Each structure stands twice: as C-alpha cells, then as structure tokens.
C-alpha cells in the first residue's frame, strides 16, 4: 500500500520539514513498497503544491484547496484526512504543532494508534521514538492496518528537489461548525526558522532581560543563525514562546548550537542534544550544559559575546 | 457547567531515569511519582474556572493503577469536587495506549456530559501529545490544544470558548463551540500549592472506582514495545580558555563555521 | 510497623516540597537571610493560607489537630529548604506553650491570631548560666497591685526580633533549681524596660539577648506550675527540630553523592575511590539511623510521661553525633568549596551545627542520660 505525507506549510510556503518527512516515507517504502503521495491542505495553496511536486521520490501531489481548510484547523482537516486515508497503509506528517494538532484525530477516527515523533524507521511496522524527554529511545512495532505517524525532522536527512510529481485536485469539502479562526500573532523575522536552521544561538536566564538578547543579533547575522531560548528565558518574559527550545518547545539538531547563559536543565537538553557541535558559554563552571558541550567557555557572557562577534 | 479534568500519574519531573539492563523498559522501581506537570496546570485551570463562577463542578478522572488514586486525592485537595478512577490494575499490560485512554475518557464524558474537558497537552513519560485530540475526535467535539489562555464568552445558551494556542510560529487564537476539549501548555497558569485543610477534606470527597470492563472497553493494543535503549552518548567535550581559541576550534577542528 | 506516610502526610510533604522547589531555592533563601527582616512576610502569609500554622493546634481553636508525626513531615521539608521563616519559634515553641499552659480564653484568642498569621512568638527561656536546664532560671516575676513585673536576662531567644509577643519563663516562687515555682508570662517586647540586642545567628536565623527591667507581663495560665508544660513543649520541640535535622542531613548526603559522581580528580570521578565510598556509606547509615531514631522519638514523646524526656534526650544525642559526622564529611568531600558561602553545602553544615546547640547539645543530653541512669 502507498504512503501519504501531509505537507507542512505556512505563510504560503512549503516548510523545509516536508522534505525530511518524505525521507522518512522513503525509509518505510524500502520495506513496504508502494508510492509516496503528498497531500497539501489549506486555502490558496497552489504554489505550495508546485513546490511539493519537486520533492524527490514523490509520485503524486494531491491538493485540497478550500476556505474551510484555511489555517488548517484540526476538525475539518482531520475529517478530510479520514476520507482520504483509506487507500494508504501509512500517513506521515512532521512533528509540528499543526500536525500534532490534527493527526491524533485521524488515528482515533480510524480506530488506530498513533506513533509520535519517530526518529528512525527500522521496518515498515517498526519505529524508534524518544520517550522521557529523549532520555530513552523506544522501539515499537505496530500491527495496525493504518500507521499514523509524526516524524521528527532532525531524524532524517531531507530529500532533494529534482522531482516531478503530478498534481491533482481533491474536491472533498467538509463542514465545520465547531471551530473558527480568530487571529494569529507570528514572529516576524528575516532569520531562518529555528526548527531547520543550520546554526542556532540560544539565550537563557543568564541573559538577564529581553533587551540583552540583542547581543545575540550580530553573531546570528554573521553565522546565518536562528535565535532560540531556554524555557527559563521565555517564562521570565525575555522572549516569546516560539523561541523556546526544549522538551515541550522546539526540537533542533543544527550543525552548530551555541548555548549562552543556559544552565542545561534536562528539559532544555532534550531539545538540542542531537546538535552536531554544541558550544556553551556560562559563568558557572559547574553548569550541567558543559557536560554535553563539545566546547565550553567559562566566563561573563556580556564580555564574551561582543568579543565573539568581532572575531567572526 | 461541569468540567472534567483528566490527570495522569507519571515519574516526578526531577527524576533522572535509567533504562533496565534487559532493555525491556525504563526502571521505575522506587522512583518518585507525581501528577504530570501539564495535568497540574489542567486542574488549576478547572479550579480557577469554578472560582470565577464559570463552572459549577470539577470532576477529576484518571486511568491507571491503584496508586493513581494519590493523584486524584491531590486533585481533590486542589479543588476538584469528585473523582473517578478507572482502575487498570487488573489489566495484563501495564502500558495503556493513548487510544484506549481516549476511549475510556470518551465513555466518562458521555456519562458526565461536561461543558469542558481539560487535559495536559502531553505526559512527560510517553511524550505522545495525543490523548486530548483523540478524545475530541471520539466525542465529536472541537479542540483547543497547547492552550496558553482560555476564555469563556457569550450569553447563556450561546457560550463560546476562545483558546489562544502556542504554535510553532507564535500564538494562534481560535473560537470553539461548547462542549470542547482543551489541552494545556506550560504558560496557561501557575498551579497553586495544596492547602492543608483542603488536603484533609479531600479524603471525604467522593471517589468512584470503575474498571475498563465496566465501561465496556477492552484494553488491547496493536502497538508493542520491543525495547528501550539509552540514547547515543555524546563524547565528552573540552573547555576552551578564550574566545580566540573557541573560534579557532570551530573553524579548524569542528569545521562548522568558515 | 508501618512507617509509610498516610495520604494526608504524603500530600503535605508533596506540597511543602513543591513550595521549596519553586519558591525557595538557595538564592532566594540567601536573599532572605541578608534582608533586613531576615525572612519574608509574604511567605508567612502563605504558610497561614496553606494551613501550616494551624497544623499542631486543637480544632476547637481553628487548628487542624495534627499529631507530632504530622508535624515532623512538614519540619523535614522545612529542613531540606533551610527555611528561615520563624515557624519553629512561633508554632513549635510559643504556640505549643500557649496550648499546653494557657487558660481557655488565652488559647482561644492567641492561637486564633497565630493561625491567621497575625501573631509571631518567641520563647525566652534559656539564660547565660543555665546550660539548657529548665529549672536553673534566675529571671523572676514580682507580683504587685498592678500585676506582674519581670526582671532578668535571657540568652539566644530565637525569633525575638520579629516576635509580637515573648513567652517568658520566670520564677514566681521557690528556689533556683526547683521544679515548682516556675511560671510563664506573655510580654510585649515593645514595652519600656525591655532591652533587646538582636543578631543574626550563624545558620541564617535571627535571635536576641534580652534584658527585662521590671517589665509589665501577663501571666499565662496558672502560676507556679509551668514546669510540666515547658518540659513537654521542649520534648516536642526536640522531635520537631530533629526532623528538620534529618532533612538537612539527607540533603547533605545527596549533595555529596551527586558531587562525587561529577567531580573528577586524579583521572576519575572521585566517587569511584573506595575510601570515599566508605565515607558516603557511613553518612548514609547515620542518616538512616537518625531517621529511625526520629520515628522512635516522635512516637515515644507523643506518649508523654517519663519516657518522653528520656527519648527526647536520646534523639538529641543521636542528632548531635550523626549531624556532626554527616556535616563534616560533606564539607570534606566537597573540598574547599564546602566552606564557601556561595555553595549551599556550607549553609546546610552551619544549620546542622547550630541544631546541635539548640535545646541542649549532644553532650548536655548525654550528661542528662548518665545522671538519670545513675539515679535509677
């Protein structure tokens, strides 16, 4: 049977995460066979569908474009997926807040379990996923006829964009009298998205206040980095919640992760410990972050940051 | 309006877990257990809604072994009026899948007919983030997940629920018809400490115990846990003595910057 | 015997532990000890709201009727958090004296205010010469037409600087050393004739030397007959203080074990060296034995009678010895850091050391046990 991938998109763009989910789909396909289709659901998503059609390994892009799917509310998108999913043995989506909101509805309505945040595919029915804030990795096998899966992007390398899939319309429209979109406040930024950035520099409670996060700007500019934060910094009101890296925030695995003024609580480590290279800057020599850091620099971040910026 | 709040017994979030030597599971012997932090936030929100006059009754529910009654007593001490324990001690498999939990909760919701059901967004042991959404689907109700703010508005007979949600890019506000399901995110509220007089009164509040069989739900699962491993260890790192040394290492040793 | 906590005790422990974790970390506590007041009034109000101030008092006066065992559950957590709010002086000492010896109307009025968080107390009992003897009191109370007036000198009055009322032990008849003739008085410290020299104690609390120069005082309960109430209160207090000590010792043990896993020297974590493991094993055993002794003490003291004082002394001896070993080993195994102000270990060490000097040291109680054994 074939595999359906729910495309991740926002702001009229196909999200980088989708290419990683397709990679996971390919890993499953090696064992199960079948085709990989992408489903793009939303309103005014034609360009997104075109971009999706370019992803390697995709047979078909199916597009459900209607006002009722605007903002990808869980109730209508879930209902749509339930209709479409009958021809597939697997349905995959990125472990984003959008898909995490929608996918369990699909699973429940199809009376199957969901396997969340897989980081590896062992077989078409066997997957690895983190539990206990990533302090353990569980290998699970499902005998459900439909496997509903969310994928942690950092576990799979993105596929390329030399594909040429066909695009077809999905006419199914569902009713939604239960939920209405009111408004959205998204962070405006020229910087790369945290989740997919190659370099991330994060500030913690040691930054002292929100103003001081500006000290990270120059370095982020030079390195083309995204800026993240620990939960402590978010809770203290220094920065908004969408910058939080951690067990209940974003999971990132960049090439380079620089933790500034972050102590390294388990919950934060859960969000970044798979980074290729970790640098820690903290005035407390005993801070737990130094245990995972490849390079640790003990000192006053207010002195170190300007110096680092000037040396890059 | 009645509120049903669902809580789960999990390891205390300070606990450092260890994988069993036979890799069959995580070692939970003698480990301190507690109410899932997101569930504490759920209880707090329900109690606040009662204190503000929006809700008339708060019913706390848990699915778990006998010991999970401790968490129900805590919920009662924090302000819930009644508790329901779905006792899974007799089940062959200790691990109950989210889908089964959702089915059991759907039965409770059917019986209790609440105006609002509040759950934590995820349990810190399984990190699934599924149960609330599954419950909503099974009960045919709308959902406001990862809530950082919850507001009831509207007149009698036409009440609506506004939920502000923490999403990847920032915050989203949606409006839902009632009854609805809400899952809590960390910044929804700060849970209170249980007061000793309330702790003592909690013993006298009613607690119903049912089995999954009583609710006509079979506890079965098509997902098997094959093994549990520790994640790959990171190799130890070094401390550098200066910014210059750091930049040098990043450029020439790790080769992550140019 | 089942030493597991019951539901209520478990929830009390959980909520106290949570308070310490969320709102009473080491830095917070440090700021409090360095502040002018020495503690937080907001915390005191929270304690009142949480019902902690009501815990050991009679339900007739708005208390929660908690037992000594319930109290030690809370006290252990307060020990773990090195909590400096004047709970011990107000609830365990002052409040208990009022409950045991005050008249009905005094209990009713004063305990109600205490439970509401509106009355703080300090027990002025020890004097420079008395070496923790209850009866070796020179402070005396003179009766006249205008009532009682107290003259004397009290040492190390814990919690005095923040007390609204002092509970003062004074002699109303008999000779120095007699059990009969001791009375308790309530004194408003703001009055003329009271000279208070306040100071911070080594372990983060506040105390004072107080001189009374013909100070107006109100008799608490019956005259001349306060010995039993004082004895029983001090026994209870020893148990409560020992519970704090157990919390402090267990923190010292855990901090030391964690540190030894992390501190690398001579090529490996120092915790891998067998001799240090022996030391930590010794610390663990002392903690366990003290905990057992605490339970024994709580049960026996609650039973009252002769055994109560005997058990209290034995408990205090154990706490003194074990506390010293655990405290000193913790400091040693932490190396130089163990005595630095920035690390919490040093503060736990100071607390356990001070606990030994409060309510009679290990040596004083050992002397007492020896005297009792010889008299028998």
mmCIF file of C-alpha atoms in Angstrom, chain B residues 12-14 16 32-33 35 40 70 73-74 77 190 192-197 199-200 202-203, chain C residues 7-8 10-15 18-19 21-23 46 49-52 55 59 64-65 258:
data_model
loop_
_atom_site.group_PDB
_atom_site.id
_atom_site.type_symbol
_atom_site.label_atom_id
_atom_site.label_comp_id
_atom_site.label_asym_id
_atom_site.label_seq_id
_atom_site.Cartn_x
_atom_site.Cartn_y
_atom_site.Cartn_z
ATOM 1 C CA UNK B 12 8.378 13.174 39.037
ATOM 2 C CA UNK B 13 9.916 15.529 36.516
ATOM 3 C CA UNK B 14 13.128 15.850 38.545
ATOM 4 C CA UNK B 16 16.747 11.004 36.176
ATOM 5 C CA UNK B 32 9.228 9.108 42.918
ATOM 6 C CA UNK B 33 5.895 9.514 41.129
ATOM 7 C CA UNK B 35 0.989 14.243 38.855
ATOM 8 C CA UNK B 40 -1.468 20.063 37.325
ATOM 9 C CA UNK B 70 -2.960 9.517 45.083
ATOM 10 C CA UNK B 73 -6.679 12.865 46.047
ATOM 11 C CA UNK B 74 -4.265 15.635 45.143
ATOM 12 C CA UNK B 77 -7.149 18.710 47.590
ATOM 13 C CA UNK B 190 0.819 28.607 37.709
ATOM 14 C CA UNK B 192 -1.316 26.544 43.451
ATOM 15 C CA UNK B 193 0.020 24.607 46.427
ATOM 16 C CA UNK B 194 -2.472 22.329 48.154
ATOM 17 C CA UNK B 195 -3.624 23.790 51.474
ATOM 18 C CA UNK B 196 -3.532 21.506 54.487
ATOM 19 C CA UNK B 197 -7.221 21.987 55.408
ATOM 20 C CA UNK B 199 -5.781 18.094 51.902
ATOM 21 C CA UNK B 200 -7.599 16.831 54.960
ATOM 22 C CA UNK B 202 -10.003 15.593 50.245
ATOM 23 C CA UNK B 203 -10.404 12.260 51.990
ATOM 24 C CA UNK C 7 -2.419 10.073 52.283
ATOM 25 C CA UNK C 8 -2.606 13.353 54.125
ATOM 26 C CA UNK C 10 2.109 12.406 51.657
ATOM 27 C CA UNK C 11 0.181 15.328 50.184
ATOM 28 C CA UNK C 12 1.530 17.643 52.874
ATOM 29 C CA UNK C 13 5.057 16.510 52.070
ATOM 30 C CA UNK C 14 4.460 16.928 48.316
ATOM 31 C CA UNK C 15 3.069 20.407 48.630
ATOM 32 C CA UNK C 18 6.908 21.845 45.798
ATOM 33 C CA UNK C 19 6.955 25.171 47.623
ATOM 34 C CA UNK C 21 11.404 23.712 44.837
ATOM 35 C CA UNK C 22 9.502 26.535 43.160
ATOM 36 C CA UNK C 23 9.742 29.424 45.577
ATOM 37 C CA UNK C 46 1.351 31.803 52.529
ATOM 38 C CA UNK C 49 -3.087 30.141 53.931
ATOM 39 C CA UNK C 50 -1.621 26.695 53.473
ATOM 40 C CA UNK C 51 -2.717 25.797 56.977
ATOM 41 C CA UNK C 52 0.818 25.091 58.161
ATOM 42 C CA UNK C 55 -1.164 22.123 61.918
ATOM 43 C CA UNK C 59 -9.520 22.088 66.171
ATOM 44 C CA UNK C 64 -6.029 21.146 62.322
ATOM 45 C CA UNK C 65 -5.457 18.737 65.207
ATOM 46 C CA UNK C 258 25.995 13.795 43.380
#
